[in-house]
Short mmCIF file of C-alpha atoms in Angstrom, two decimals:
data_model
loop_
_atom_site.label_atom_id
_atom_site.label_comp_id
_atom_site.label_asym_id
_atom_site.label_seq_id
_atom_site.Cartn_x
_atom_site.Cartn_y
_atom_site.Cartn_z
CA UNK A 5 21.07 -35.64 -14.88
CA UNK A 6 19.13 -38.70 -16.96
CA UNK A 7 15.37 -38.54 -17.69
CA UNK A 8 14.69 -42.07 -17.27
CA UNK A 9 14.67 -41.08 -13.46
CA UNK A 10 10.99 -39.28 -13.90
CA UNK A 11 9.69 -42.29 -15.36
CA UNK A 12 8.65 -43.28 -11.59
CA UNK A 13 7.58 -40.88 -8.92
CA UNK A 14 8.89 -43.26 -6.24
CA UNK A 15 12.41 -42.75 -7.50
CA UNK A 16 11.93 -39.12 -7.86
CA UNK A 17 11.18 -38.65 -4.48
CA UNK A 18 13.34 -41.65 -3.10
CA UNK A 19 16.70 -41.17 -4.99
CA UNK A 20 17.84 -38.07 -3.75
CA UNK A 21 17.40 -39.55 0.04
CA UNK A 22 20.47 -41.87 -0.98
CA UNK A 23 22.72 -38.58 -0.35
CA UNK A 24 23.21 -37.61 3.24
CA UNK A 25 23.30 -33.67 2.44
CA UNK A 26 19.92 -34.18 1.04
CA UNK A 27 18.45 -35.73 3.99
CA UNK A 28 19.75 -32.91 6.11
CA UNK A 29 18.89 -30.27 3.85
CA UNK A 30 15.17 -31.77 3.80
CA UNK A 31 15.24 -31.91 7.28
CA UNK A 32 16.48 -28.57 8.28
CA UNK A 33 14.49 -26.68 5.86
CA UNK A 34 11.14 -28.25 6.74
CA UNK A 35 12.12 -27.35 10.30
CA UNK A 36 13.03 -23.93 9.19
CA UNK A 37 9.96 -23.56 7.16
CA UNK A 38 7.15 -24.69 10.04
CA UNK A 39 9.16 -22.11 12.24
CA UNK A 40 8.82 -19.53 9.74
CA UNK A 41 5.38 -20.72 8.92
CA UNK A 42 4.16 -20.54 12.51
CA UNK A 43 5.56 -16.89 12.93
CA UNK A 44 4.15 -15.79 9.41
CA UNK A 45 0.53 -15.79 10.73
CA UNK A 46 1.14 -12.92 13.45
CA UNK A 47 3.42 -10.97 11.00
CA UNK A 48 0.75 -10.79 8.33
CA UNK A 49 -2.00 -10.22 10.71
CA UNK A 50 -0.13 -7.50 12.60
CA UNK A 51 1.01 -6.37 9.48
CA UNK A 52 4.59 -6.50 9.89
CA UNK A 53 5.75 -7.54 6.46
CA UNK A 54 8.15 -4.58 5.80
CA UNK A 55 9.29 -4.92 9.56
CA UNK A 56 10.35 -8.61 8.62
CA UNK A 57 12.14 -7.27 5.63
CA UNK A 58 13.79 -4.83 7.65
CA UNK A 59 15.04 -7.38 10.54
CA UNK A 60 16.00 -9.86 8.31
CA UNK A 61 18.61 -7.53 5.98
CA UNK A 62 19.61 -5.79 8.95
CA UNK A 63 21.32 -9.09 10.55
CA UNK A 64 23.70 -8.85 7.58
CA UNK A 65 26.27 -7.08 9.53
CA UNK A 66 25.71 -9.33 12.74
CA UNK A 67 26.77 -12.59 10.60
CA UNK A 68 29.84 -11.30 9.54
CA UNK A 69 30.61 -9.64 12.43
CA UNK A 70 29.89 -12.89 14.55
CA UNK A 71 31.73 -15.27 11.80
CA UNK A 72 35.03 -12.84 11.84
CA UNK A 73 34.67 -13.24 16.09
CA UNK A 74 34.37 -16.87 15.70
CA UNK A 75 30.81 -16.45 17.71
CA UNK A 76 27.74 -18.34 16.93
CA UNK A 77 26.56 -16.33 13.82
CA UNK A 78 23.15 -16.51 15.55
CA UNK A 79 24.10 -14.09 18.23
CA UNK A 80 25.36 -11.55 15.84
CA UNK A 81 22.40 -11.71 13.75
CA UNK A 82 20.02 -11.41 16.62
CA UNK A 83 21.89 -8.55 18.16
CA UNK A 84 21.90 -6.50 15.16
CA UNK A 85 18.29 -7.54 14.21
CA UNK A 86 16.78 -6.09 17.31
CA UNK A 87 19.16 -3.35 17.08
CA UNK A 88 17.65 -2.36 13.65
CA UNK A 89 14.06 -2.30 15.31
CA UNK A 90 15.50 -0.33 18.40
CA UNK A 91 16.91 2.17 15.71
CA UNK A 92 13.75 2.57 13.37
CA UNK A 93 11.75 3.11 16.75
CA UNK A 94 13.96 5.85 18.00
CA UNK A 95 14.33 7.73 14.45
CA UNK A 96 10.66 7.45 14.16
CA UNK A 97 10.23 9.19 17.52
CA UNK A 98 12.63 11.81 17.38
CA UNK A 99 11.97 13.17 13.90
CA UNK A 100 9.34 13.95 11.32
CA UNK A 101 10.33 11.09 8.69
CA UNK A 102 7.51 8.92 7.98
CA UNK A 103 8.15 4.96 9.34
CA UNK A 104 8.41 3.35 6.51
CA UNK A 105 10.82 5.73 5.02
CA UNK A 106 12.68 5.13 8.42
CA UNK A 107 12.19 1.34 7.96
CA UNK A 108 13.84 1.64 4.51
CA UNK A 109 16.65 3.45 5.44
CA UNK A 110 17.78 2.05 8.40
CA UNK A 111 17.58 -1.60 6.92
CA UNK A 112 19.66 -0.40 3.39
CA UNK A 113 22.11 0.88 5.67
CA UNK A 114 22.61 -2.30 7.93
CA UNK A 115 22.80 -4.17 5.09
CA UNK A 116 25.21 -1.94 3.05
CA UNK A 117 27.58 -2.26 6.06
CA UNK A 118 27.23 -5.81 6.10
CA UNK A 119 28.42 -5.96 2.52
CA UNK A 120 31.05 -3.66 3.28
CA UNK A 121 32.33 -5.53 5.94
CA UNK A 122 32.48 -8.80 3.82
CA UNK A 123 34.78 -7.03 1.54
CA UNK A 124 36.91 -5.66 4.10
CA UNK A 125 37.37 -8.73 6.52
CA UNK A 126 38.11 -10.94 3.64
CA UNK A 127 37.83 -14.33 5.60
CA UNK A 128 36.25 -17.47 4.59
CA UNK A 129 32.79 -15.76 4.63
CA UNK A 130 30.68 -17.08 1.42
CA UNK A 131 28.71 -14.31 0.69
CA UNK A 132 26.83 -16.13 -1.77
CA UNK A 133 25.66 -18.45 0.72
CA UNK A 134 24.61 -15.68 3.42
CA UNK A 135 22.62 -13.96 0.33
CA UNK A 136 21.03 -16.66 -1.19
CA UNK A 137 21.13 -19.82 1.19
CA UNK A 138 22.88 -22.72 1.35
CA UNK A 139 20.37 -25.94 2.61
CA UNK A 140 22.67 -28.45 0.68
CA UNK A 141 25.98 -27.20 2.79
CA UNK A 142 24.81 -26.97 6.23
CA UNK A 143 27.85 -27.67 8.81
CA UNK A 144 27.19 -29.64 11.90
CA UNK A 145 27.13 -26.63 14.29
CA UNK A 146 24.80 -24.92 12.11
CA UNK A 147 22.37 -27.86 12.24
CA UNK A 148 22.88 -27.42 16.28
CA UNK A 149 21.84 -23.92 16.07
CA UNK A 150 19.09 -24.17 13.97
CA UNK A 151 17.39 -26.83 16.13
CA UNK A 152 18.30 -25.20 19.20
CA UNK A 153 16.88 -21.56 18.00
CA UNK A 154 13.96 -23.50 16.41
CA UNK A 155 12.85 -25.14 19.57
CA UNK A 156 13.06 -22.03 21.23
CA UNK A 157 10.64 -19.98 19.00
CA UNK A 158 8.33 -22.54 18.76
CA UNK A 159 8.24 -23.08 22.71
CA UNK A 160 7.75 -19.34 22.79
CA UNK A 161 5.02 -18.89 20.37
CA UNK A 162 2.87 -21.90 21.65
CA UNK A 163 3.12 -20.51 25.23
CA UNK A 164 2.17 -16.99 24.20
CA UNK A 165 -0.20 -17.76 21.20
CA UNK A 166 -3.43 -16.46 22.60
CA UNK A 167 -1.70 -13.17 23.89
CA UNK A 168 0.17 -12.48 20.64
CA UNK A 169 -3.11 -13.19 19.05
CA UNK A 170 -4.89 -10.53 21.19
CA UNK A 171 -1.61 -8.30 20.53
CA UNK A 172 -2.40 -8.40 16.87
CA UNK A 173 -5.79 -8.35 17.15
CA UNK A 174 -6.71 -5.58 19.76
CA UNK A 175 -3.60 -4.20 21.85
CA UNK A 176 -5.67 -1.60 23.45
CA UNK A 177 -8.07 -4.22 24.94
CA UNK A 178 -4.92 -6.22 25.93
CA UNK A 179 -3.44 -3.22 27.90
CA UNK A 180 -6.86 -2.83 29.41
CA UNK A 181 -7.12 -5.83 31.19
CA UNK A 182 -3.16 -5.98 32.55
CA UNK A 183 -1.49 -7.90 29.95
CA UNK A 184 1.84 -6.60 29.50
CA UNK A 185 1.72 -5.21 25.52
CA UNK A 186 5.34 -3.98 25.79
CA UNK A 187 6.68 -7.60 26.34
CA UNK A 188 4.54 -9.09 23.65
CA UNK A 189 5.93 -6.53 21.31
CA UNK A 190 9.10 -7.40 21.96
CA UNK A 191 8.38 -11.31 22.20
CA UNK A 192 7.47 -10.77 18.25
CA UNK A 193 10.35 -8.87 17.67
CA UNK A 194 12.43 -11.22 19.22
CA UNK A 195 11.00 -14.37 17.74
CA UNK A 196 11.22 -12.12 14.22
CA UNK A 197 14.78 -12.06 14.48
CA UNK A 198 15.75 -15.39 15.34
CA UNK A 199 13.28 -17.01 12.63
CA UNK A 200 14.88 -14.81 10.04
CA UNK A 201 18.48 -16.14 11.44
CA UNK A 202 17.33 -19.79 10.73
CA UNK A 203 15.45 -18.64 7.72
CA UNK A 204 18.67 -17.60 6.06
CA UNK A 205 20.42 -20.58 5.96
CA UNK A 206 17.37 -22.25 3.89
CA UNK A 207 16.98 -19.20 1.49
CA UNK A 208 19.32 -16.41 2.29
CA UNK A 209 19.09 -12.95 3.56
CA UNK A 210 17.53 -11.61 0.23
CA UNK A 211 14.49 -13.93 0.15
CA UNK A 212 13.69 -14.91 3.71
CA UNK A 213 11.24 -12.52 4.08
CA UNK A 214 9.14 -14.40 1.73
CA UNK A 215 9.26 -17.46 4.60
CA UNK A 216 8.11 -15.05 6.86
CA UNK A 217 5.23 -13.44 4.96
CA UNK A 218 4.00 -15.94 1.78
CA UNK A 219 2.77 -18.73 4.02
CA UNK A 220 0.63 -16.52 5.94
CA UNK A 221 -0.61 -14.60 3.21
CA UNK A 222 -1.77 -18.05 1.57
CA UNK A 223 -3.23 -19.11 4.99
CA UNK A 224 -5.44 -15.88 5.23
CA UNK A 225 -6.98 -16.30 1.95
CA UNK A 226 -8.04 -19.74 3.19
CA UNK A 227 -9.52 -19.63 6.65
CA UNK A 228 -11.56 -17.56 9.00
CA UNK A 229 -10.00 -19.05 12.07
CA UNK A 230 -6.82 -17.93 13.23
CA UNK A 231 -5.84 -21.72 14.64
CA UNK A 232 -6.38 -23.36 11.00
CA UNK A 233 -4.39 -20.08 9.46
CA UNK A 234 -1.37 -21.04 11.66
CA UNK A 235 -1.79 -24.80 10.55
CA UNK A 236 -2.19 -24.12 6.80
CA UNK A 237 0.74 -21.36 7.16
CA UNK A 238 3.36 -24.02 8.54
CA UNK A 239 1.83 -26.55 6.37
CA UNK A 240 2.29 -24.73 3.25
CA UNK A 241 5.86 -23.45 4.11
CA UNK A 242 6.90 -27.11 4.95
CA UNK A 243 5.57 -28.24 1.33
CA UNK A 244 6.94 -25.47 -0.41
CA UNK A 245 10.60 -26.18 1.10
CA UNK A 246 10.26 -30.07 0.18
CA UNK A 247 8.99 -28.87 -3.72
CA UNK A 248 11.55 -26.83 -3.65
CA UNK A 249 14.54 -28.52 -2.33
CA UNK A 250 13.28 -31.75 -4.80
CA UNK A 251 12.92 -29.48 -7.90
CA UNK A 252 16.45 -27.78 -7.50
CA UNK A 253 17.90 -31.18 -7.19
CA UNK A 254 16.70 -32.74 -10.29
CA UNK A 255 16.96 -29.36 -12.34
CA UNK A 256 20.08 -28.00 -10.97
CA UNK A 257 18.33 -24.82 -9.72
CA UNK A 258 19.36 -22.24 -6.97
CA UNK A 259 17.75 -23.90 -3.66
CA UNK A 260 16.62 -21.06 -1.93
CA UNK A 261 14.94 -19.25 -4.72
CA UNK A 262 13.30 -22.56 -5.74
CA UNK A 263 11.84 -22.74 -2.18
CA UNK A 264 10.32 -19.24 -2.66
CA UNK A 265 9.14 -19.56 -5.96
CA UNK A 266 6.95 -22.60 -4.61
CA UNK A 267 5.46 -20.65 -1.88
CA UNK A 268 4.67 -17.86 -4.34
CA UNK A 269 3.04 -20.54 -6.77
CA UNK A 270 0.80 -21.88 -3.80
CA UNK A 271 -0.17 -18.16 -2.92
CA UNK A 272 -1.13 -17.67 -6.49
CA UNK A 273 -3.31 -21.21 -6.31
CA UNK A 274 -4.78 -19.60 -3.33
CA UNK A 275 -5.12 -16.40 -4.77
CA UNK A 276 -7.15 -17.86 -7.62
CA UNK A 277 -9.15 -20.71 -6.11
CA UNK A 278 -9.61 -20.22 -2.43
CA UNK A 279 -13.16 -21.15 -1.74
CA UNK A 280 -14.17 -17.88 -0.48
CA UNK A 281 -11.68 -15.06 -0.82
CA UNK A 282 -10.13 -16.72 -4.41
CA UNK A 283 -10.56 -14.92 -7.44
CA UNK A 284 -12.88 -17.68 -8.73
CA UNK A 285 -14.02 -18.65 -5.44
CA UNK A 286 -14.52 -22.42 -5.99
CA UNK A 287 -17.41 -22.73 -3.67
CA UNK A 288 -19.57 -20.79 -5.74
CA UNK A 289 -18.81 -22.77 -9.01
CA UNK A 290 -19.25 -25.84 -7.53
CA UNK A 291 -22.53 -24.55 -6.00
CA UNK A 292 -23.87 -24.23 -9.71
CA UNK A 293 -23.62 -27.99 -10.09
CA UNK A 294 -25.62 -28.73 -7.04
CA UNK B 26 -15.99 22.84 51.12
CA UNK B 27 -17.16 19.42 51.74
CA UNK B 28 -14.31 16.73 52.40
CA UNK B 29 -14.54 14.36 49.44
CA UNK B 30 -13.77 10.53 50.07
CA UNK B 31 -12.00 9.08 46.84
CA UNK B 32 -13.44 5.67 47.57
CA UNK B 33 -16.54 6.56 46.55
CA UNK B 34 -15.76 7.50 43.13
CA UNK B 35 -15.05 5.03 40.63
CA UNK B 36 -13.52 7.31 37.95
CA UNK B 37 -11.53 10.17 39.50
CA UNK B 38 -9.13 12.23 37.06
CA UNK B 39 -7.44 14.91 38.38
CA UNK B 40 -6.04 17.51 36.17
CA UNK B 41 -4.92 15.20 33.52
CA UNK B 42 -2.43 16.08 30.90
CA UNK B 43 -1.23 13.88 27.55
CA UNK B 44 1.04 15.05 24.94
CA UNK B 45 2.27 12.94 21.88
CA UNK B 46 5.91 13.76 21.39
CA UNK B 47 5.45 16.95 22.82
CA UNK B 48 2.00 17.82 20.83
CA UNK B 49 -0.69 18.34 23.47
CA UNK B 50 -3.72 16.26 23.29
CA UNK B 51 -5.26 16.91 26.36
CA UNK B 52 -4.67 19.39 29.41
CA UNK B 53 -6.11 20.24 32.75
CA UNK B 54 -9.17 17.69 32.49
CA UNK B 55 -11.04 16.83 35.38
CA UNK B 56 -13.77 14.11 35.88
CA UNK B 57 -15.12 12.24 38.76
CA UNK B 58 -17.59 9.56 38.00
CA UNK B 59 -19.46 7.36 41.13
CA UNK B 60 -20.93 4.22 40.38
CA UNK B 61 -24.64 3.77 38.40
CA UNK B 62 -23.74 6.92 36.79
CA UNK B 63 -23.67 7.44 32.81
CA UNK B 64 -21.67 10.17 31.65
CA UNK B 65 -21.85 11.39 28.01
CA UNK B 66 -18.34 12.14 26.68
CA UNK B 67 -18.55 15.04 23.58
CA UNK B 68 -16.55 17.02 21.47
CA UNK B 69 -15.11 17.49 17.89
CA UNK B 70 -13.15 14.77 16.24
CA UNK B 71 -9.38 15.64 17.92
CA UNK B 72 -11.03 17.04 21.22
CA UNK B 73 -9.39 14.48 22.90
CA UNK B 74 -11.97 12.00 23.52
CA UNK B 75 -10.25 8.89 22.50
CA UNK B 76 -6.82 10.35 24.23
CA UNK B 77 -9.26 10.95 27.23
CA UNK B 78 -10.39 6.92 27.08
CA UNK B 79 -6.75 6.16 26.66
CA UNK B 80 -5.44 7.86 29.63
CA UNK B 81 -8.02 5.89 31.94
CA UNK B 82 -7.02 2.43 30.54
CA UNK B 83 -3.68 3.32 30.86
CA UNK B 84 -3.02 3.19 27.11
CA UNK B 85 -0.88 6.14 27.01
CA UNK B 86 0.84 7.77 29.91
CA UNK B 87 -0.52 10.99 31.36
CA UNK B 88 2.13 13.92 31.60
CA UNK B 89 0.67 15.52 34.44
CA UNK B 90 -2.20 15.08 36.95
CA UNK B 91 -3.25 11.81 38.77
CA UNK B 92 -5.82 9.37 37.80
CA UNK B 93 -7.74 7.13 40.52
CA UNK B 94 -10.16 4.22 39.38
CA UNK B 95 -11.95 2.83 42.60
CA UNK B 96 -9.43 4.71 44.72
CA UNK B 97 -6.25 2.90 43.35
CA UNK B 98 -3.94 3.34 40.53
CA UNK B 99 -4.72 2.56 36.59
CA UNK B 100 -2.04 -0.01 36.82
CA UNK B 101 -3.85 -2.05 39.69
CA UNK B 102 -7.41 -1.29 38.30
CA UNK B 103 -6.15 -3.10 34.98
CA UNK B 104 -4.91 -6.10 37.16
CA UNK B 105 -8.39 -5.90 38.57
CA UNK B 106 -10.16 -6.16 35.29
CA UNK B 107 -12.18 -3.08 36.51
CA UNK B 108 -12.37 -1.01 33.26
CA UNK B 109 -13.67 -2.60 30.04
CA UNK B 110 -12.98 -0.60 26.39
CA UNK B 111 -15.75 -0.85 23.60
CA UNK B 112 -13.92 0.12 20.43
CA UNK B 113 -15.30 1.94 17.69
CA UNK B 114 -16.19 -0.19 14.43
CA UNK B 115 -13.63 1.44 12.72
CA UNK B 116 -10.97 0.66 15.53
CA UNK B 117 -10.73 -2.84 14.80
CA UNK B 118 -9.60 -5.21 12.03
CA UNK B 119 -12.98 -6.79 10.93
CA UNK B 120 -10.65 -9.07 8.33
CA UNK B 121 -8.89 -10.20 11.23
CA UNK B 122 -9.93 -14.31 11.32
CA UNK B 123 -11.54 -14.69 14.72
CA UNK B 124 -14.91 -16.04 15.63
CA UNK B 125 -17.56 -13.76 18.20
CA UNK B 126 -16.85 -16.75 20.39
CA UNK B 127 -13.25 -15.66 20.39
CA UNK B 128 -13.68 -11.96 20.80
CA UNK B 129 -15.69 -12.66 23.94
CA UNK B 130 -13.30 -15.16 25.30
CA UNK B 131 -10.63 -12.35 25.10
CA UNK B 132 -12.71 -10.40 27.85
CA UNK B 133 -11.62 -13.19 30.36
CA UNK B 134 -7.85 -13.57 29.33
CA UNK B 135 -7.03 -10.89 31.82
CA UNK B 136 -8.15 -13.30 34.70
CA UNK B 137 -7.15 -16.47 33.05
CA UNK B 138 -3.60 -18.46 33.48
CA UNK B 139 -0.72 -17.73 31.33
CA UNK B 140 -1.79 -20.03 28.53
CA UNK B 141 -5.21 -18.36 28.69
CA UNK B 142 -7.04 -21.75 28.98
CA UNK B 143 -10.58 -21.16 29.75
CA UNK B 144 -12.02 -22.78 32.79
CA UNK B 145 -15.85 -23.68 33.17
CA UNK B 146 -16.89 -20.36 34.84
CA UNK B 147 -14.94 -18.41 31.59
CA UNK B 148 -16.93 -20.55 29.03
CA UNK B 149 -20.45 -20.02 31.27
CA UNK B 150 -19.47 -16.08 31.49
CA UNK B 151 -18.79 -16.10 27.64
CA UNK B 152 -22.11 -17.74 27.11
CA UNK B 153 -24.02 -15.50 29.14
CA UNK B 154 -22.55 -12.70 27.87
CA UNK B 155 -23.22 -13.76 24.24
CA UNK B 156 -27.12 -14.25 25.40
CA UNK B 157 -27.45 -11.28 26.88
CA UNK B 158 -26.42 -9.25 23.43
CA UNK B 159 -28.31 -11.82 21.32
CA UNK B 160 -25.72 -13.37 19.42
CA UNK B 161 -26.29 -16.92 20.59
CA UNK B 162 -26.71 -18.16 16.68
CA UNK B 163 -23.47 -16.47 15.60
CA UNK B 164 -21.33 -17.91 18.27
CA UNK B 165 -18.74 -19.38 15.62
CA UNK B 166 -19.24 -16.71 12.77
CA UNK B 167 -16.28 -14.70 11.94
CA UNK B 168 -16.39 -10.92 12.95
CA UNK B 169 -15.83 -10.20 9.21
CA UNK B 170 -19.53 -11.55 8.44
CA UNK B 171 -21.29 -9.95 10.93
CA UNK B 172 -23.08 -6.48 10.64
CA UNK B 173 -21.68 -3.60 12.05
CA UNK B 174 -24.27 -3.58 14.81
CA UNK B 175 -23.70 -7.27 15.32
CA UNK B 176 -20.05 -6.57 15.75
CA UNK B 177 -20.65 -3.87 18.08
CA UNK B 178 -22.59 -6.21 20.10
CA UNK B 179 -19.86 -8.49 20.26
CA UNK B 180 -17.31 -6.49 21.71
CA UNK B 181 -20.19 -5.16 24.20
CA UNK B 182 -20.15 -8.90 25.14
CA UNK B 183 -16.66 -8.81 25.67
CA UNK B 184 -16.94 -6.30 28.15
CA UNK B 185 -19.83 -7.98 29.78
CA UNK B 186 -17.82 -11.34 30.03
CA UNK B 187 -14.72 -9.37 31.67
CA UNK B 188 -17.04 -8.28 34.67
CA UNK B 189 -15.71 -4.87 34.59
CA UNK B 190 -17.49 -2.21 36.70
CA UNK B 191 -16.39 0.69 34.30
CA UNK B 192 -17.32 0.70 30.97
CA UNK B 193 -15.95 2.85 28.22
CA UNK B 194 -17.39 2.94 25.21
CA UNK B 195 -16.46 4.85 22.02
CA UNK B 196 -19.17 5.75 19.63
CA UNK B 197 -21.26 3.03 20.92
CA UNK B 198 -24.16 3.95 18.35
CA UNK B 199 -22.30 4.93 15.14
CA UNK B 200 -23.05 2.87 12.36
CA UNK B 201 -25.39 0.38 14.01
CA UNK B 202 -29.02 -0.95 12.98
CA UNK B 203 -32.13 -0.07 15.13
CA UNK B 204 -32.06 -3.26 16.62
CA UNK B 205 -28.67 -2.80 18.30
CA UNK B 206 -29.64 0.40 19.14
CA UNK B 207 -32.79 -0.74 21.20
CA UNK B 208 -30.27 -3.38 22.67
CA UNK B 209 -27.79 -0.90 23.67
CA UNK B 210 -30.11 1.00 25.47
CA UNK B 211 -32.03 -1.55 27.18
CA UNK B 212 -28.23 -2.74 28.43
CA UNK B 213 -27.36 0.52 29.71
CA UNK B 214 -30.44 0.53 31.79
CA UNK B 215 -29.37 -2.93 33.05
CA UNK B 216 -26.12 -1.70 33.51
CA UNK B 217 -26.86 1.35 35.53
CA UNK B 218 -28.98 -0.70 37.85
CA UNK B 219 -26.25 -3.02 38.41
CA UNK B 220 -24.15 0.23 39.69
CA UNK B 221 -21.82 -0.12 36.51
CA UNK B 222 -20.39 3.05 35.56
CA UNK B 223 -20.32 4.11 31.82
CA UNK B 224 -18.53 6.60 30.07
CA UNK B 225 -19.35 6.79 26.50
CA UNK B 226 -18.39 9.29 23.54
CA UNK B 227 -21.03 10.11 21.00
CA UNK B 228 -21.56 12.67 18.29
CA UNK B 229 -25.52 12.09 18.44
CA UNK B 230 -26.78 15.04 20.97
CA UNK B 231 -30.13 13.15 21.25
CA UNK B 232 -28.39 10.18 22.74
CA UNK B 233 -26.97 12.47 25.41
CA UNK B 234 -30.31 13.69 26.06
CA UNK B 235 -31.84 10.26 26.26
CA UNK B 236 -29.17 8.54 28.17
CA UNK B 237 -26.55 10.29 29.93
CA UNK B 238 -26.99 12.07 33.64
CA UNK B 239 -23.94 13.66 33.66
CA UNK B 240 -22.10 15.27 30.45
CA UNK B 241 -18.84 16.60 29.87
CA UNK B 242 -17.94 18.75 26.99
CA UNK B 243 -14.32 18.91 25.98
CA UNK B 244 -12.53 20.90 23.33
CA UNK B 245 -8.71 19.77 24.30
CA UNK B 246 -9.69 20.52 28.13
CA UNK B 247 -13.01 20.54 29.74
CA UNK B 248 -15.53 23.21 28.28
CA UNK B 249 -18.42 22.13 30.73
CA UNK B 250 -18.97 19.22 32.94
CA UNK B 251 -21.99 18.47 35.44
CA UNK B 252 -25.96 17.23 35.07
CA UNK B 253 -26.89 17.22 31.63
CA UNK B 254 -30.17 19.11 32.02
CA UNK B 255 -27.74 21.93 33.52
CA UNK B 256 -24.55 21.63 31.26
CA UNK B 257 -25.69 20.59 28.10
CA UNK B 258 -27.08 23.86 27.05
CA UNK B 259 -26.62 25.62 23.45
CA UNK B 260 -24.11 27.90 24.21
CA UNK B 261 -21.78 25.14 26.17
CA UNK B 262 -22.28 23.33 22.85
CA UNK B 263 -21.33 25.91 20.35
CA UNK B 264 -18.17 26.79 22.65
CA UNK B 265 -17.44 23.20 22.57
CA UNK B 266 -17.44 22.78 18.82
CA UNK B 267 -15.95 26.22 17.95
CA UNK B 268 -18.70 28.35 17.44
CA UNK B 269 -21.48 26.25 15.41
CA UNK B 270 -24.91 26.98 16.49
CA UNK B 271 -26.25 24.23 18.10
CA UNK B 272 -29.42 24.61 16.05
CA UNK B 273 -27.11 22.89 13.29
CA UNK B 274 -26.20 19.86 15.43
CA UNK B 275 -29.30 19.35 17.65
CA UNK B 276 -32.17 20.87 15.17
CA UNK B 277 -34.42 23.27 16.41
CA UNK B 278 -35.22 23.09 20.28
CA UNK B 279 -38.53 21.48 20.60
#
């Protein structure tokens, strides 16, 4: 990489766009980030970070089996994602083991099964791209799947936006006024599994949980309004993806890791400087100069 | 024995039992309340007060017995917006990014379309409810910035906006300021005159004497139930609280 490229910001941004794979990666990753960011508001408010971690790891064997059978890998991932949650619920109910322990042991079990299956099946599955994502090498059929799933999740979340907010805030009231809480619970889980499936293409199974919780956590520090939180969450997720991909292109870094690091930096920035909830409370600092 | 017309009862719980994975939380509990009655629900922590509420709202399923709300099932009471639940302050996430207006609007969700888009009547109901609890100056305040009393009033407004005929209140007086306490007690009298039925749990024995026509003393099951003046005796209270002297709970009888 020549350093003269950095002389203008313009070429820093436009040069990568001359590559077809980069255009595709930027578009797809932004879409995936938007979907995960949208969902992220709900997961952070519901306190489902660990659940997000569990589901995203549990999809591993589903991906491997689907590849081996020539099925759409999203289908396999979805079945195992929802299955892991059902199993967690079942074990929790039927034993005295605490919930966080059950979540931990179920998802690591599923994840291990996935790794063992990869080593046994020995097909052309690229373990590296599953674990760490491969936004630059996304295939056409994957593009179609990603667009389809992303639209589905966005439509579902948009329709049930307010009900899901109520479900996260006060499920007891939801139930009392005749809203189907059982349905909302599984709707959120379904969206979680689907988002994990599309997210893993960008950043891989190991880091996809970051896509599902970091943007929401960042937004939570910046606003007291739910709608604003959703918007900020989506925007910060998209910006992180763009930054991550550009940085990984110019400095030849792992793309998934770069995207997540960008998210982490944005969170840290909010953590330090958020007007009301940041450590340095910028509002107060500025108030001093009035 | 007189025949009972079940339609006359707002709440009718007959021999209900609730257990959580085999652990009994409430058994053989009975309650009958008519329109315009205010009933106090008194018991120790873990005596099944919240479980009783949960059973009436359908948040938990009963394993035995029967619940009728206005003579109908709990399911149809939910559909008809008959019951409103006002949670304890501790029972909600006060850091949730939501304003007073949005919380009160949630009282209308059950009767809105699938997108929960407010109609003119919903907006009016929310406005009126917020006015009744004297929070008009705090419409867009995030609930995290409210005092305990203001937050309690917000949830009371939600119940008002819902236009429910039955109000279940979990510790309505705990952690509230004098002004809120006065406002809530005034509202109770209005609700009573409007024919609403109120069931409230409380730790404060003085509130029971002050507001409640009836009292239900529970300790996993009903210890005593009836008119406050008859049932709310030192002996019954001692039994309910596992042998603790009522002097300790009430102060010396005046």
